[in-house]
PDB file of C-alpha atoms in Angstrom:
ATOM      1  CA  MET A  18       5.767  16.541 -23.736  1.00  0.00           C
ATOM      2  CA  GLU A  19       3.004  15.836 -20.902  1.00  0.00           C
ATOM      3  CA  ILE A  20       1.733  19.150 -22.093  1.00  0.00           C
ATOM      4  CA  LEU A  21       2.038  18.042 -26.427  1.00  0.00           C
ATOM      5  CA  VAL A  22       0.401  14.427 -25.248  1.00  0.00           C
ATOM      6  CA  SER A  23      -2.228  16.177 -23.846  1.00  0.00           C
ATOM      7  CA  ALA A  24      -2.618  19.090 -26.728  1.00  0.00           C
ATOM      8  CA  VAL A  25      -2.771  15.458 -29.483  1.00  0.00           C
ATOM      9  CA  CYS A  26      -5.382  13.511 -26.738  1.00  0.00           C
ATOM     10  CA  ALA A  27      -7.547  17.055 -26.612  1.00  0.00           C
ATOM     11  CA  SER A  28      -7.488  17.171 -30.813  1.00  0.00           C
ATOM     12  CA  ILE A  29      -7.758  13.531 -31.068  1.00  0.00           C
ATOM     13  CA  ALA A  30     -11.354  13.640 -28.646  1.00  0.00           C
ATOM     14  CA  ALA A  31     -12.544  16.928 -30.355  1.00  0.00           C
ATOM     15  CA  ALA A  32     -11.900  15.000 -33.977  1.00  0.00           C
ATOM     16  CA  VAL A  33     -13.781  11.886 -32.188  1.00  0.00           C
ATOM     17  CA  GLY A  34     -16.378  14.442 -31.102  1.00  0.00           C
ATOM     18  CA  ILE A  35     -17.038  15.601 -34.475  1.00  0.00           C
ATOM     19  CA  LEU A  36     -16.938  12.277 -36.563  1.00  0.00           C
ATOM     20  CA  ILE A  37     -20.127  10.987 -33.777  1.00  0.00           C
ATOM     21  CA  PHE A  38     -21.504  14.414 -34.794  1.00  0.00           C
ATOM     22  CA  ILE A  39     -21.591  13.917 -37.985  1.00  0.00           C
ATOM     23  CA  GLY A  40     -22.566  10.357 -37.624  1.00  0.00           C
ATOM     24  CA  VAL A  41     -25.944  11.283 -34.992  1.00  0.00           C
ATOM     25  CA  ALA A  42     -26.970  13.888 -37.451  1.00  0.00           C
ATOM     26  CA  LYS A  43     -26.808  12.160 -40.462  1.00  0.00           C
ATOM     27  CA  GLN A  44     -29.474   9.528 -38.356  1.00  0.00           C
ATOM     28  CA  PHE A  45     -31.545  12.014 -38.095  1.00  0.00           C
ATOM     29  CA  LEU A  46     -31.133  14.533 -40.705  1.00  0.00           C
ATOM     30  CA  PHE A  47     -33.371  14.269 -44.274  1.00  0.00           C
ATOM     31  CA  ILE A  48     -33.121  15.135 -48.236  1.00  0.00           C
ATOM     32  CA  GLY A  49     -35.613  14.975 -49.983  1.00  0.00           C
ATOM     33  CA  ARG A  50     -34.763  14.335 -53.913  1.00  0.00           C
ATOM     34  CA  PRO A  51     -36.044  17.138 -56.010  1.00  0.00           C
ATOM     35  CA  ASN A  52     -38.852  14.664 -56.771  1.00  0.00           C
ATOM     36  CA  GLU A  53     -39.029  13.395 -53.592  1.00  0.00           C
ATOM     37  CA  LEU A  54     -41.892  14.049 -50.447  1.00  0.00           C
ATOM     38  CA  LEU A  55     -41.156  13.583 -47.678  1.00  0.00           C
ATOM     39  CA  VAL A  56     -43.913  12.924 -44.340  1.00  0.00           C
ATOM     40  CA  PHE A  57     -42.946  13.222 -41.206  1.00  0.00           C
ATOM     41  CA  SER A  58     -45.689  11.445 -38.950  1.00  0.00           C
ATOM     42  CA  GLY A  59     -46.176  10.835 -35.024  1.00  0.00           C
ATOM     43  CA  ARG A  60     -46.651  14.542 -34.012  1.00  0.00           C
ATOM     44  CA  LYS A  61     -49.671  16.669 -34.160  1.00  0.00           C
ATOM     45  CA  ARG A  62     -49.211  19.760 -35.354  1.00  0.00           C
ATOM     46  CA  LYS A  63     -52.110  22.932 -35.843  1.00  0.00           C
ATOM     47  CA  LEU A  64     -51.843  24.671 -39.013  1.00  0.00           C
ATOM     48  CA  ALA A  65     -52.769  28.031 -40.231  1.00  0.00           C
ATOM     49  CA  ASN A  66     -56.940  27.104 -40.023  1.00  0.00           C
ATOM     50  CA  GLY A  67     -56.704  25.654 -36.673  1.00  0.00           C
ATOM     51  CA  THR A  68     -56.959  22.234 -37.890  1.00  0.00           C
ATOM     52  CA  GLU A  69     -54.978  19.542 -36.218  1.00  0.00           C
ATOM     53  CA  ILE A  70     -53.016  16.499 -38.502  1.00  0.00           C
ATOM     54  CA  GLY A  71     -50.363  14.347 -36.739  1.00  0.00           C
ATOM     55  CA  TYR A  72     -47.973  14.777 -40.083  1.00  0.00           C
ATOM     56  CA  ARG A  73     -45.657  17.669 -41.665  1.00  0.00           C
ATOM     57  CA  GLU A  74     -44.312  17.227 -44.913  1.00  0.00           C
ATOM     58  CA  VAL A  75     -40.934  18.826 -46.466  1.00  0.00           C
ATOM     59  CA  LEU A  76     -41.194  19.025 -50.918  1.00  0.00           C
ATOM     60  CA  GLY A  77     -39.271  18.221 -52.891  1.00  0.00           C
ATOM     61  CA  GLY A  78     -35.253  19.190 -52.256  1.00  0.00           C
ATOM     62  CA  GLY A  79     -36.177  20.118 -48.964  1.00  0.00           C
ATOM     63  CA  ARG A  80     -34.679  19.053 -45.766  1.00  0.00           C
ATOM     64  CA  ALA A  81     -35.837  18.408 -41.734  1.00  0.00           C
ATOM     65  CA  TRP A  82     -34.786  17.088 -38.921  1.00  0.00           C
ATOM     66  CA  ARG A  83     -36.249  14.044 -37.166  1.00  0.00           C
ATOM     67  CA  ILE A  84     -37.395  13.901 -33.856  1.00  0.00           C
ATOM     68  CA  PRO A  85     -35.528  10.543 -32.465  1.00  0.00           C
ATOM     69  CA  ILE A  86     -38.355   8.313 -31.405  1.00  0.00           C
ATOM     70  CA  LEU A  87     -41.693  10.392 -31.608  1.00  0.00           C
ATOM     71  CA  GLU A  88     -41.296  10.856 -35.816  1.00  0.00           C
ATOM     72  CA  LYS A  89     -41.082   7.862 -38.753  1.00  0.00           C
ATOM     73  CA  VAL A  90     -40.419   8.889 -42.326  1.00  0.00           C
ATOM     74  CA  GLU A  91     -41.760   7.827 -45.283  1.00  0.00           C
ATOM     75  CA  SER A  92     -41.319   9.409 -48.664  1.00  0.00           C
ATOM     76  CA  MET A  93     -43.733   9.277 -51.876  1.00  0.00           C
ATOM     77  CA  GLU A  94     -42.619   9.695 -55.812  1.00  0.00           C
ATOM     78  CA  LEU A  95     -43.619  13.028 -57.613  1.00  0.00           C
ATOM     79  CA  THR A  96     -42.370  11.469 -61.057  1.00  0.00           C
ATOM     80  CA  THR A  97     -44.890  11.449 -63.445  1.00  0.00           C
ATOM     81  CA  ILE A  98     -47.183   8.360 -64.381  1.00  0.00           C
ATOM     82  CA  PRO A  99     -48.217   7.523 -67.313  1.00  0.00           C
ATOM     83  CA  ILE A 100     -51.764   6.041 -68.055  1.00  0.00           C
ATOM     84  CA  ASP A 101     -53.240   4.999 -71.792  1.00  0.00           C
ATOM     85  CA  ILE A 102     -56.623   5.219 -71.539  1.00  0.00           C
ATOM     86  CA  HIS A 103     -59.127   3.394 -73.476  1.00  0.00           C
ATOM     87  CA  VAL A 104     -62.961   4.055 -73.921  1.00  0.00           C
ATOM     88  CA  SER A 105     -65.430   1.954 -75.327  1.00  0.00           C
ATOM     89  CA  ASN A 106     -68.611   2.177 -76.284  1.00  0.00           C
ATOM     90  CA  ALA A 107     -69.121   5.478 -74.713  1.00  0.00           C
ATOM     91  CA  TYR A 108     -72.432   7.348 -76.073  1.00  0.00           C
ATOM     92  CA  SER A 109     -72.016  10.963 -77.169  1.00  0.00           C
ATOM     93  CA  LYS A 110     -74.301  12.691 -77.901  1.00  0.00           C
ATOM     94  CA  GLY A 111     -77.117  11.741 -80.638  1.00  0.00           C
ATOM     95  CA  GLY A 112     -76.224   8.039 -79.217  1.00  0.00           C
ATOM     96  CA  ILE A 113     -73.503   6.867 -81.238  1.00  0.00           C
ATOM     97  CA  PRO A 114     -71.225   5.432 -79.545  1.00  0.00           C
ATOM     98  CA  LEU A 115     -67.263   5.598 -79.737  1.00  0.00           C
ATOM     99  CA  ASP A 116     -64.404   4.582 -79.423  1.00  0.00           C
ATOM    100  CA  VAL A 117     -61.608   6.650 -77.587  1.00  0.00           C
ATOM    101  CA  HIS A 118     -57.782   6.528 -77.118  1.00  0.00           C
ATOM    102  CA  ALA A 119     -56.110   8.457 -75.282  1.00  0.00           C
ATOM    103  CA  VAL A 120     -52.804   9.147 -73.116  1.00  0.00           C
ATOM    104  CA  ALA A 121     -52.392  11.005 -69.763  1.00  0.00           C
ATOM    105  CA  ASN A 122     -49.422  11.582 -67.781  1.00  0.00           C
ATOM    106  CA  ILE A 123     -50.363  12.190 -63.248  1.00  0.00           C
ATOM    107  CA  LYS A 124     -48.290  12.691 -60.383  1.00  0.00           C
ATOM    108  CA  VAL A 125     -49.209  13.669 -57.027  1.00  0.00           C
ATOM    109  CA  SER A 126     -49.199  17.076 -56.524  1.00  0.00           C
ATOM    110  CA  SER A 127     -47.149  19.209 -54.754  1.00  0.00           C
ATOM    111  CA  GLU A 128     -49.904  22.164 -54.533  1.00  0.00           C
ATOM    112  CA  SER A 129     -49.349  22.319 -50.195  1.00  0.00           C
ATOM    113  CA  GLN A 130     -53.553  22.984 -50.411  1.00  0.00           C
ATOM    114  CA  HIS A 131     -53.335  19.592 -52.329  1.00  0.00           C
ATOM    115  CA  VAL A 132     -50.649  17.623 -51.207  1.00  0.00           C
ATOM    116  CA  GLY A 133     -52.530  16.192 -47.502  1.00  0.00           C
ATOM    117  CA  ASN A 134     -54.907  15.053 -49.566  1.00  0.00           C
ATOM    118  CA  ALA A 135     -52.670  12.865 -51.947  1.00  0.00           C
ATOM    119  CA  ILE A 136     -50.874  11.602 -48.454  1.00  0.00           C
ATOM    120  CA  GLU A 137     -53.887  11.259 -46.566  1.00  0.00           C
ATOM    121  CA  ARG A 138     -54.865   8.442 -49.810  1.00  0.00           C
ATOM    122  CA  PHE A 139     -51.754   7.162 -51.068  1.00  0.00           C
ATOM    123  CA  LEU A 140     -48.810   6.771 -48.721  1.00  0.00           C
ATOM    124  CA  GLY A 141     -47.410   3.642 -48.177  1.00  0.00           C
ATOM    125  CA  ARG A 142     -49.159   2.549 -50.871  1.00  0.00           C
ATOM    126  CA  ASP A 143     -47.695   1.524 -54.470  1.00  0.00           C
ATOM    127  CA  PRO A 144     -47.360   3.495 -57.075  1.00  0.00           C
ATOM    128  CA  ARG A 145     -49.783   1.238 -59.483  1.00  0.00           C
ATOM    129  CA  GLU A 146     -52.975   2.279 -56.376  1.00  0.00           C
ATOM    130  CA  ILE A 147     -52.318   5.865 -57.842  1.00  0.00           C
ATOM    131  CA  GLN A 148     -52.354   4.774 -61.682  1.00  0.00           C
ATOM    132  CA  ARG A 149     -55.787   2.421 -61.549  1.00  0.00           C
ATOM    133  CA  VAL A 150     -57.294   5.754 -59.181  1.00  0.00           C
ATOM    134  CA  GLY A 151     -56.167   8.204 -61.855  1.00  0.00           C
ATOM    135  CA  LYS A 152     -57.463   6.021 -64.952  1.00  0.00           C
ATOM    136  CA  GLU A 153     -60.570   5.405 -63.361  1.00  0.00           C
ATOM    137  CA  THR A 154     -61.446   8.936 -62.629  1.00  0.00           C
ATOM    138  CA  LEU A 155     -59.781   9.298 -66.227  1.00  0.00           C
ATOM    139  CA  GLU A 156     -62.278   7.390 -67.868  1.00  0.00           C
ATOM    140  CA  GLY A 157     -65.248   8.676 -65.522  1.00  0.00           C
ATOM    141  CA  HIS A 158     -64.644  11.641 -66.826  1.00  0.00           C
ATOM    142  CA  LEU A 159     -63.646  10.720 -70.634  1.00  0.00           C
ATOM    143  CA  ARG A 160     -67.547   9.060 -71.059  1.00  0.00           C
ATOM    144  CA  GLY A 161     -68.675  12.758 -69.627  1.00  0.00           C
ATOM    145  CA  VAL A 162     -67.739  15.171 -71.335  1.00  0.00           C
ATOM    146  CA  LEU A 163     -68.331  12.993 -74.544  1.00  0.00           C
ATOM    147  CA  ALA A 164     -71.600  12.211 -73.744  1.00  0.00           C
ATOM    148  CA  ARG A 165     -72.286  16.236 -73.619  1.00  0.00           C
ATOM    149  CA  LEU A 166     -70.613  16.429 -77.390  1.00  0.00           C
ATOM    150  CA  THR A 167     -71.373  14.965 -80.768  1.00  0.00           C
ATOM    151  CA  PRO A 168     -69.269  12.984 -82.743  1.00  0.00           C
ATOM    152  CA  GLU A 169     -68.191  15.915 -84.436  1.00  0.00           C
ATOM    153  CA  GLN A 170     -67.003  18.415 -81.775  1.00  0.00           C
ATOM    154  CA  VAL A 171     -65.056  15.350 -81.038  1.00  0.00           C
ATOM    155  CA  ASN A 172     -63.628  14.339 -83.786  1.00  0.00           C
ATOM    156  CA  GLU A 173     -62.779  17.645 -85.350  1.00  0.00           C
ATOM    157  CA  ASP A 174     -61.233  19.534 -81.929  1.00  0.00           C
ATOM    158  CA  ARG A 175     -59.194  17.383 -80.164  1.00  0.00           C
ATOM    159  CA  LEU A 176     -57.271  19.889 -78.116  1.00  0.00           C
ATOM    160  CA  THR A 177     -61.155  21.402 -76.872  1.00  0.00           C
ATOM    161  CA  PHE A 178     -61.819  18.391 -76.242  1.00  0.00           C
ATOM    162  CA  ALA A 179     -59.071  17.004 -73.550  1.00  0.00           C
ATOM    163  CA  GLU A 180     -59.554  20.482 -72.624  1.00  0.00           C
ATOM    164  CA  THR A 181     -62.393  20.101 -71.317  1.00  0.00           C
ATOM    165  CA  VAL A 182     -61.893  16.651 -69.866  1.00  0.00           C
ATOM    166  CA  LYS A 183     -58.900  18.264 -68.128  1.00  0.00           C
ATOM    167  CA  LEU A 184     -61.030  20.883 -66.494  1.00  0.00           C
ATOM    168  CA  ASP A 185     -63.793  18.637 -65.216  1.00  0.00           C
ATOM    169  CA  VAL A 186     -61.435  16.015 -63.585  1.00  0.00           C
ATOM    170  CA  ASP A 187     -59.645  18.617 -61.972  1.00  0.00           C
ATOM    171  CA  GLU A 188     -61.775  18.962 -59.028  1.00  0.00           C
ATOM    172  CA  ASP A 189     -61.954  15.153 -58.417  1.00  0.00           C
ATOM    173  CA  PHE A 190     -58.027  15.029 -58.545  1.00  0.00           C
ATOM    174  CA  ASP A 191     -57.528  17.874 -56.627  1.00  0.00           C
ATOM    175  CA  MET A 192     -59.382  15.827 -54.095  1.00  0.00           C
ATOM    176  CA  LEU A 193     -57.065  13.029 -54.999  1.00  0.00           C
ATOM    177  CA  GLY A 194     -54.050  14.896 -53.772  1.00  0.00           C
ATOM    178  CA  LEU A 195     -53.095  14.940 -57.902  1.00  0.00           C
ATOM    179  CA  ALA A 196     -52.480  16.577 -60.970  1.00  0.00           C
ATOM    180  CA  LEU A 197     -53.221  16.109 -64.039  1.00  0.00           C
ATOM    181  CA  ASP A 198     -50.105  16.344 -66.382  1.00  0.00           C
ATOM    182  CA  THR A 199     -50.892  16.512 -70.120  1.00  0.00           C
ATOM    183  CA  LEU A 200     -53.766  14.790 -71.515  1.00  0.00           C
ATOM    184  CA  LYS A 201     -53.767  13.488 -75.111  1.00  0.00           C
ATOM    185  CA  ILE A 202     -56.750  12.101 -77.863  1.00  0.00           C
ATOM    186  CA  GLN A 203     -54.799   9.486 -79.714  1.00  0.00           C
ATOM    187  CA  ASN A 204     -57.670   8.833 -81.316  1.00  0.00           C
ATOM    188  CA  VAL A 205     -61.565   8.487 -81.819  1.00  0.00           C
ATOM    189  CA  ALA A 206     -63.913   5.823 -83.847  1.00  0.00           C
ATOM    190  CA  ASP A 207     -66.715   4.380 -83.190  1.00  0.00           C
ATOM    191  CA  SER A 208     -68.264   1.364 -84.064  1.00  0.00           C
ATOM    192  CA  ALA A 209     -71.979   2.451 -85.759  1.00  0.00           C
ATOM    193  CA  ASN A 210     -69.038   3.475 -89.126  1.00  0.00           C
ATOM    194  CA  TYR A 211     -71.224   7.625 -88.340  1.00  0.00           C
TER     195      TYR A 211
END
């Protein structure tokens, strides 16, 4: 009987130990959703090029252990952010003012060489801030591309116009840690009745 009681006590102790381990593991194991970037900050680490940074990232669907007391975990959404762009009185080649309506979808880049830029600029900020910065950047580049094209070129080949804007904005978006998923030109009009 004494052996049976000690075996039951040992089983209960083992079960309690397993439950405590699972509870502790749940507190320190972070598993990201497929559309989420986890950022573990608080400890320095070296990159392959020798640069030191104060965070590590786990891209969509990954998992990592948080070191208690030393690390803090935050997340960033990798979902698309729709942007409605209205540019008025943008001068095309030849001095004709155009009004352009476009729709774009941007997101935080998931490419390893650019994701650090997004972390440094947007971690902990409202997604509307990302939307505002993306919209202002796109509007500026849209105006720049319009200035290089005639109204006929803009109106006749909207796909090429959109592709030119996309190529033009890529460098700035890489520096911001953003990615342009889609850009569609909805409407091109001019108030000068050209």
